[in-house]
CSV table of C-alpha atoms in Angstrom, one decimal:
chain,number,residue,atom,x,y,z
A,194,UNK,CA,-0.1,0.4,-0.3
A,195,UNK,CA,0.8,3.3,-0.4
A,196,UNK,CA,1.5,6.2,2.5
A,197,UNK,CA,-1.6,8.3,2.1
A,198,UNK,CA,-0.1,11.6,4.5
A,199,UNK,CA,-4.1,12.7,4.7
A,200,UNK,CA,-7.3,11.3,5.5
A,201,UNK,CA,-9.7,9.8,2.7
A,202,UNK,CA,-9.6,6.5,0.4
A,203,UNK,CA,-7.7,6.4,-2.8
A,204,UNK,CA,-8.7,5.7,-6.1
A,205,UNK,CA,-9.0,1.7,-7.1
A,206,UNK,CA,-5.4,1.2,-8.9
A,207,UNK,CA,-5.6,0.7,-12.3
A,208,UNK,CA,-4.3,-3.2,-13.9
A,209,UNK,CA,-0.8,-2.3,-14.6
A,210,UNK,CA,0.3,-3.1,-18.1
A,211,UNK,CA,4.3,-2.4,-17.2
A,212,UNK,CA,7.0,-4.0,-14.6
A,213,UNK,CA,7.5,-0.8,-12.9
A,214,UNK,CA,5.3,0.1,-10.2
A,215,UNK,CA,6.2,3.5,-9.5
A,216,UNK,CA,9.1,5.8,-11.6
A,217,UNK,CA,10.7,8.9,-11.6
A,218,UNK,CA,11.2,10.7,-15.4
A,219,UNK,CA,13.8,13.1,-15.5
A,220,UNK,CA,12.8,15.7,-17.9
A,221,UNK,CA,15.1,18.2,-19.0
A,222,UNK,CA,14.1,21.9,-19.6
A,223,UNK,CA,15.7,21.9,-23.1
A,224,UNK,CA,13.2,19.3,-24.0
A,225,UNK,CA,10.6,21.8,-23.3
A,226,UNK,CA,11.6,24.4,-25.7
A,227,UNK,CA,11.1,21.9,-29.1
A,228,UNK,CA,13.3,23.5,-31.9
A,229,UNK,CA,13.2,26.7,-30.5
A,230,UNK,CA,16.4,28.1,-28.4
A,231,UNK,CA,14.5,29.3,-25.3
A,232,UNK,CA,11.3,29.0,-22.8
A,233,UNK,CA,8.6,27.0,-23.6
A,234,UNK,CA,7.5,25.5,-26.8
A,235,UNK,CA,3.6,24.7,-26.3
A,236,UNK,CA,3.2,21.5,-28.8
A,237,UNK,CA,6.1,20.0,-27.1
A,238,UNK,CA,5.0,20.5,-23.9
A,239,UNK,CA,1.3,19.2,-24.9
A,240,UNK,CA,3.0,16.4,-26.4
A,241,UNK,CA,5.3,15.5,-23.6
A,242,UNK,CA,2.1,15.7,-21.3
A,243,UNK,CA,0.0,13.6,-23.1
A,244,UNK,CA,2.6,11.0,-23.0
A,245,UNK,CA,3.0,11.1,-19.2
A,246,UNK,CA,-0.6,10.9,-19.0
A,247,UNK,CA,-0.5,7.9,-21.1
A,248,UNK,CA,2.4,6.2,-18.8
A,249,UNK,CA,0.2,7.0,-16.0
A,250,UNK,CA,-3.0,4.8,-17.5
A,251,UNK,CA,-0.8,1.8,-17.7
A,252,UNK,CA,-1.3,1.8,-14.0
A,253,UNK,CA,2.0,3.4,-13.2
A,254,UNK,CA,2.7,5.9,-10.1
A,255,UNK,CA,4.7,8.7,-12.0
A,256,UNK,CA,6.8,11.8,-10.6
A,257,UNK,CA,8.8,13.6,-13.3
A,258,UNK,CA,11.5,15.5,-11.6
A,259,UNK,CA,12.1,18.7,-14.1
A,260,UNK,CA,15.2,20.6,-15.1
A,261,UNK,CA,15.5,24.3,-15.8
A,262,UNK,CA,17.8,25.0,-18.9
A,263,UNK,CA,15.7,26.5,-20.9
A,264,UNK,CA,15.4,29.6,-18.9
A,265,UNK,CA,18.6,29.1,-17.3
A,266,UNK,CA,21.7,27.2,-16.5
A,267,UNK,CA,23.1,27.8,-13.0
A,268,UNK,CA,26.6,26.2,-14.4
A,269,UNK,CA,26.4,28.8,-17.4
A,270,UNK,CA,25.6,31.6,-15.0
A,271,UNK,CA,28.6,30.8,-13.3
A,272,UNK,CA,30.9,30.7,-16.4
A,273,UNK,CA,29.3,34.2,-17.0
A,274,UNK,CA,30.5,35.3,-13.6
A,275,UNK,CA,28.1,35.4,-11.3
A,276,UNK,CA,28.5,33.2,-7.7
A,277,UNK,CA,28.0,29.8,-8.4
A,278,UNK,CA,25.6,29.0,-5.3
A,279,UNK,CA,23.7,32.1,-6.8
A,280,UNK,CA,23.2,31.1,-10.2
A,281,UNK,CA,22.0,27.5,-9.0
A,282,UNK,CA,19.7,29.5,-6.7
A,283,UNK,CA,18.5,31.4,-10.0
A,284,UNK,CA,18.2,27.8,-11.7
A,285,UNK,CA,15.8,26.5,-9.0
A,286,UNK,CA,13.8,29.3,-9.4
A,287,UNK,CA,13.7,28.0,-13.3
A,288,UNK,CA,12.6,24.6,-12.6
A,289,UNK,CA,9.8,26.0,-10.4
A,290,UNK,CA,8.9,27.6,-14.2
A,291,UNK,CA,8.4,24.7,-15.6
A,292,UNK,CA,6.9,22.4,-13.4
A,293,UNK,CA,3.8,25.0,-13.4
A,294,UNK,CA,3.6,25.0,-16.9
A,295,UNK,CA,3.8,20.9,-17.1
A,296,UNK,CA,1.5,20.4,-14.4
A,297,UNK,CA,-0.7,22.7,-16.3
A,298,UNK,CA,-0.7,20.9,-19.6
A,299,UNK,CA,-0.8,17.5,-17.7
A,300,UNK,CA,-4.1,18.5,-16.2
A,301,UNK,CA,-5.2,20.2,-19.4
A,302,UNK,CA,-4.7,16.6,-21.0
A,303,UNK,CA,-7.3,15.1,-18.6
A,304,UNK,CA,-4.9,14.0,-15.7
A,305,UNK,CA,-4.8,14.8,-12.1
A,306,UNK,CA,-1.2,16.7,-11.4
A,307,UNK,CA,0.5,18.4,-8.6
A,308,UNK,CA,3.8,20.8,-8.8
A,309,UNK,CA,5.5,20.7,-5.5
A,310,UNK,CA,8.4,22.2,-5.3
A,311,UNK,CA,11.5,21.8,-3.0
A,312,UNK,CA,12.4,25.4,-2.6
A,313,UNK,CA,9.4,26.6,-0.6
A,314,UNK,CA,7.1,29.0,-2.5
A,315,UNK,CA,3.3,28.0,-1.5
A,316,UNK,CA,1.8,31.1,-2.6
A,317,UNK,CA,3.0,29.0,-6.1
A,318,UNK,CA,2.8,25.4,-5.6
A,319,UNK,CA,2.9,22.9,-2.6
A,320,UNK,CA,6.7,22.7,-0.8
A,321,UNK,CA,8.2,19.5,-1.6
A,322,UNK,CA,7.7,16.9,1.5
A,323,UNK,CA,8.1,13.0,1.0
A,324,UNK,CA,4.9,12.4,2.7
A,325,UNK,CA,2.9,14.7,0.3
A,326,UNK,CA,4.5,13.6,-2.9
A,327,UNK,CA,3.5,9.8,-1.6
A,328,UNK,CA,0.0,11.1,-0.7
A,329,UNK,CA,-0.9,12.4,-4.4
A,330,UNK,CA,1.0,9.7,-5.8
A,331,UNK,CA,-1.1,7.3,-3.9
A,332,UNK,CA,-4.0,9.4,-5.2
A,333,UNK,CA,-3.1,8.6,-8.7
A,334,UNK,CA,-1.9,12.1,-9.6
A,335,UNK,CA,1.2,13.0,-11.7
A,336,UNK,CA,3.9,14.4,-9.3
A,337,UNK,CA,5.9,17.2,-11.0
A,338,UNK,CA,9.1,17.8,-8.8
A,339,UNK,CA,10.8,21.1,-9.1
A,340,UNK,CA,13.7,23.3,-7.2
A,341,UNK,CA,15.8,19.8,-7.9
A,342,UNK,CA,17.2,19.3,-4.2
A,343,UNK,CA,16.9,22.4,-2.8
A,344,UNK,CA,20.3,22.9,-2.5
A,345,UNK,CA,23.3,24.4,-5.3
A,346,UNK,CA,25.8,22.8,-6.5
A,347,UNK,CA,23.4,19.6,-7.4
A,348,UNK,CA,22.2,18.8,-10.5
A,349,UNK,CA,18.6,17.8,-11.5
A,350,UNK,CA,19.6,14.8,-12.4
A,351,UNK,CA,21.3,14.0,-9.1
A,352,UNK,CA,17.7,15.4,-8.1
A,353,UNK,CA,16.2,12.6,-10.0
A,354,UNK,CA,18.2,9.8,-8.4
A,355,UNK,CA,17.8,11.7,-5.0
A,356,UNK,CA,13.6,11.6,-5.4
A,357,UNK,CA,13.8,7.9,-6.8
A,358,UNK,CA,15.0,6.5,-3.8
A,359,UNK,CA,13.3,9.0,-1.4
A,360,UNK,CA,10.1,8.0,-2.9
A,361,UNK,CA,11.0,3.8,-3.2
A,362,UNK,CA,10.8,4.0,-7.3
A,363,UNK,CA,11.7,1.0,-9.5
A,364,UNK,CA,12.8,2.9,-12.2
A,365,UNK,CA,14.6,6.6,-13.3
A,366,UNK,CA,14.1,7.6,-16.5
A,367,UNK,CA,16.4,9.7,-17.7
A,368,UNK,CA,14.6,11.3,-21.0
A,369,UNK,CA,17.0,12.7,-23.0
A,370,UNK,CA,17.3,13.6,-26.7
A,371,UNK,CA,19.1,10.7,-28.2
A,372,UNK,CA,18.2,7.1,-27.8
A,373,UNK,CA,20.1,5.8,-25.1
A,374,UNK,CA,23.9,6.0,-23.4
A,375,UNK,CA,26.8,6.1,-25.9
A,376,UNK,CA,30.5,5.9,-25.8
A,377,UNK,CA,30.9,9.6,-26.9
A,378,UNK,CA,28.7,12.5,-28.3
A,379,UNK,CA,26.8,11.1,-31.2
A,380,UNK,CA,25.7,14.5,-32.7
A,381,UNK,CA,29.9,15.1,-32.8
A,382,UNK,CA,31.1,11.8,-33.2
A,383,UNK,CA,29.6,9.3,-35.5
A,384,UNK,CA,31.6,6.4,-34.5
A,385,UNK,CA,30.2,6.6,-30.8
A,386,UNK,CA,29.1,3.2,-29.7
A,387,UNK,CA,25.6,2.7,-28.3
A,388,UNK,CA,25.1,0.8,-25.2
A,389,UNK,CA,22.1,-1.7,-24.9
A,390,UNK,CA,23.2,-2.5,-21.4
A,391,UNK,CA,25.6,-1.4,-18.5
A,392,UNK,CA,26.0,-1.6,-15.3
A,393,UNK,CA,26.4,1.6,-12.8
A,394,UNK,CA,29.9,0.9,-12.0
A,395,UNK,CA,30.6,0.4,-16.1
A,396,UNK,CA,28.8,4.4,-16.5
A,397,UNK,CA,30.8,5.6,-13.5
A,398,UNK,CA,33.6,3.9,-14.6
A,399,UNK,CA,33.7,5.3,-18.4
A,400,UNK,CA,32.4,8.6,-17.1
A,401,UNK,CA,29.5,8.5,-19.5
A,402,UNK,CA,28.0,12.2,-19.2
A,403,UNK,CA,24.4,10.9,-19.8
A,404,UNK,CA,23.9,11.8,-16.2
A,405,UNK,CA,26.6,13.3,-13.3
A,406,UNK,CA,28.2,10.7,-11.3
A,407,UNK,CA,26.8,11.7,-8.8
A,408,UNK,CA,23.5,10.7,-9.8
A,409,UNK,CA,25.0,7.3,-11.0
A,410,UNK,CA,26.1,7.0,-7.7
A,411,UNK,CA,23.0,7.2,-5.6
A,412,UNK,CA,21.0,4.8,-8.0
A,413,UNK,CA,23.9,2.4,-7.4
A,414,UNK,CA,23.9,2.7,-4.0
A,415,UNK,CA,19.7,2.4,-3.7
A,416,UNK,CA,19.7,-0.2,-6.8
A,417,UNK,CA,17.7,1.7,-9.1
A,418,UNK,CA,17.6,0.6,-12.5
A,419,UNK,CA,18.2,3.7,-15.0
A,420,UNK,CA,16.4,3.8,-18.8
A,421,UNK,CA,18.0,6.2,-20.6
A,422,UNK,CA,15.8,7.2,-24.0
A,423,UNK,CA,15.0,9.9,-26.1
A,424,UNK,CA,11.7,12.1,-25.8
A,425,UNK,CA,11.7,13.2,-29.2
A,426,UNK,CA,8.8,10.9,-30.3
A,427,UNK,CA,5.2,10.4,-29.0
A,428,UNK,CA,4.6,7.8,-26.9
A,429,UNK,CA,8.4,7.6,-26.2
A,430,UNK,CA,7.7,7.5,-22.2
A,431,UNK,CA,5.2,4.4,-22.0
A,432,UNK,CA,6.9,2.6,-24.6
A,433,UNK,CA,10.2,2.4,-22.6
A,434,UNK,CA,8.2,1.6,-20.1
A,435,UNK,CA,6.4,-1.7,-21.9
A,436,UNK,CA,10.1,-2.5,-22.9
A,437,UNK,CA,9.6,-1.3,-26.5
A,438,UNK,CA,11.6,1.0,-28.7
A,439,UNK,CA,14.9,1.8,-28.2
A,440,UNK,CA,16.8,2.6,-24.8
A,441,UNK,CA,19.6,2.0,-22.8
A,442,UNK,CA,19.5,0.1,-19.5
A,443,UNK,CA,21.6,0.8,-16.8
A,444,UNK,CA,21.6,-1.5,-14.0
A,445,UNK,CA,22.8,-2.6,-10.2
């Protein structure tokens, strides 16, 4: 049974057509800007919201950790001379903007959603707590998690691994612009090798940049597998959850 933070019965669970019970999807801010160079692309946002809704309809509890790179990246701000801790704080605010937009798009697609932020701003969205997130997941809502870990110097990849462990997720889904983990950037190196499967230890030892080392290490410590797939195709999340399409599996 899921933990319920407030009184009231949860809806009857849907029959699950995926082997995964509860997952966290890591969605970059860049994925939300489509072909544009900045901000939000509404058709792309609508498509991803529909994909997340379809994943939930498989009977899977879905949490989403969203980045903010379509508005501001902390590391880029630091490179331009902003103090790193302050730059990361600005980046956290960018993730909240994306979470609010994604929450709206999911609800418009017909599925209940809740945005929760690790940086408290209660006039905009609910502050993150494990109990609140589990409550909403138990009610069948898609939970959109903003603010990263709530601390500077940590990426939203690490935030996804942290939330995956906190919420007892069976799987981390890393949505990227390519269809898996490669030995090098396939956009720059056509000879890059694509991995079908590998372990957390191999990903760390080979310094594969699809997720940062802290995220891989946290997933390894908690024995959470990671699926890396392309978010560009409609239905990609649902397909990966059912073992379909092209993706790489990083397992303990």
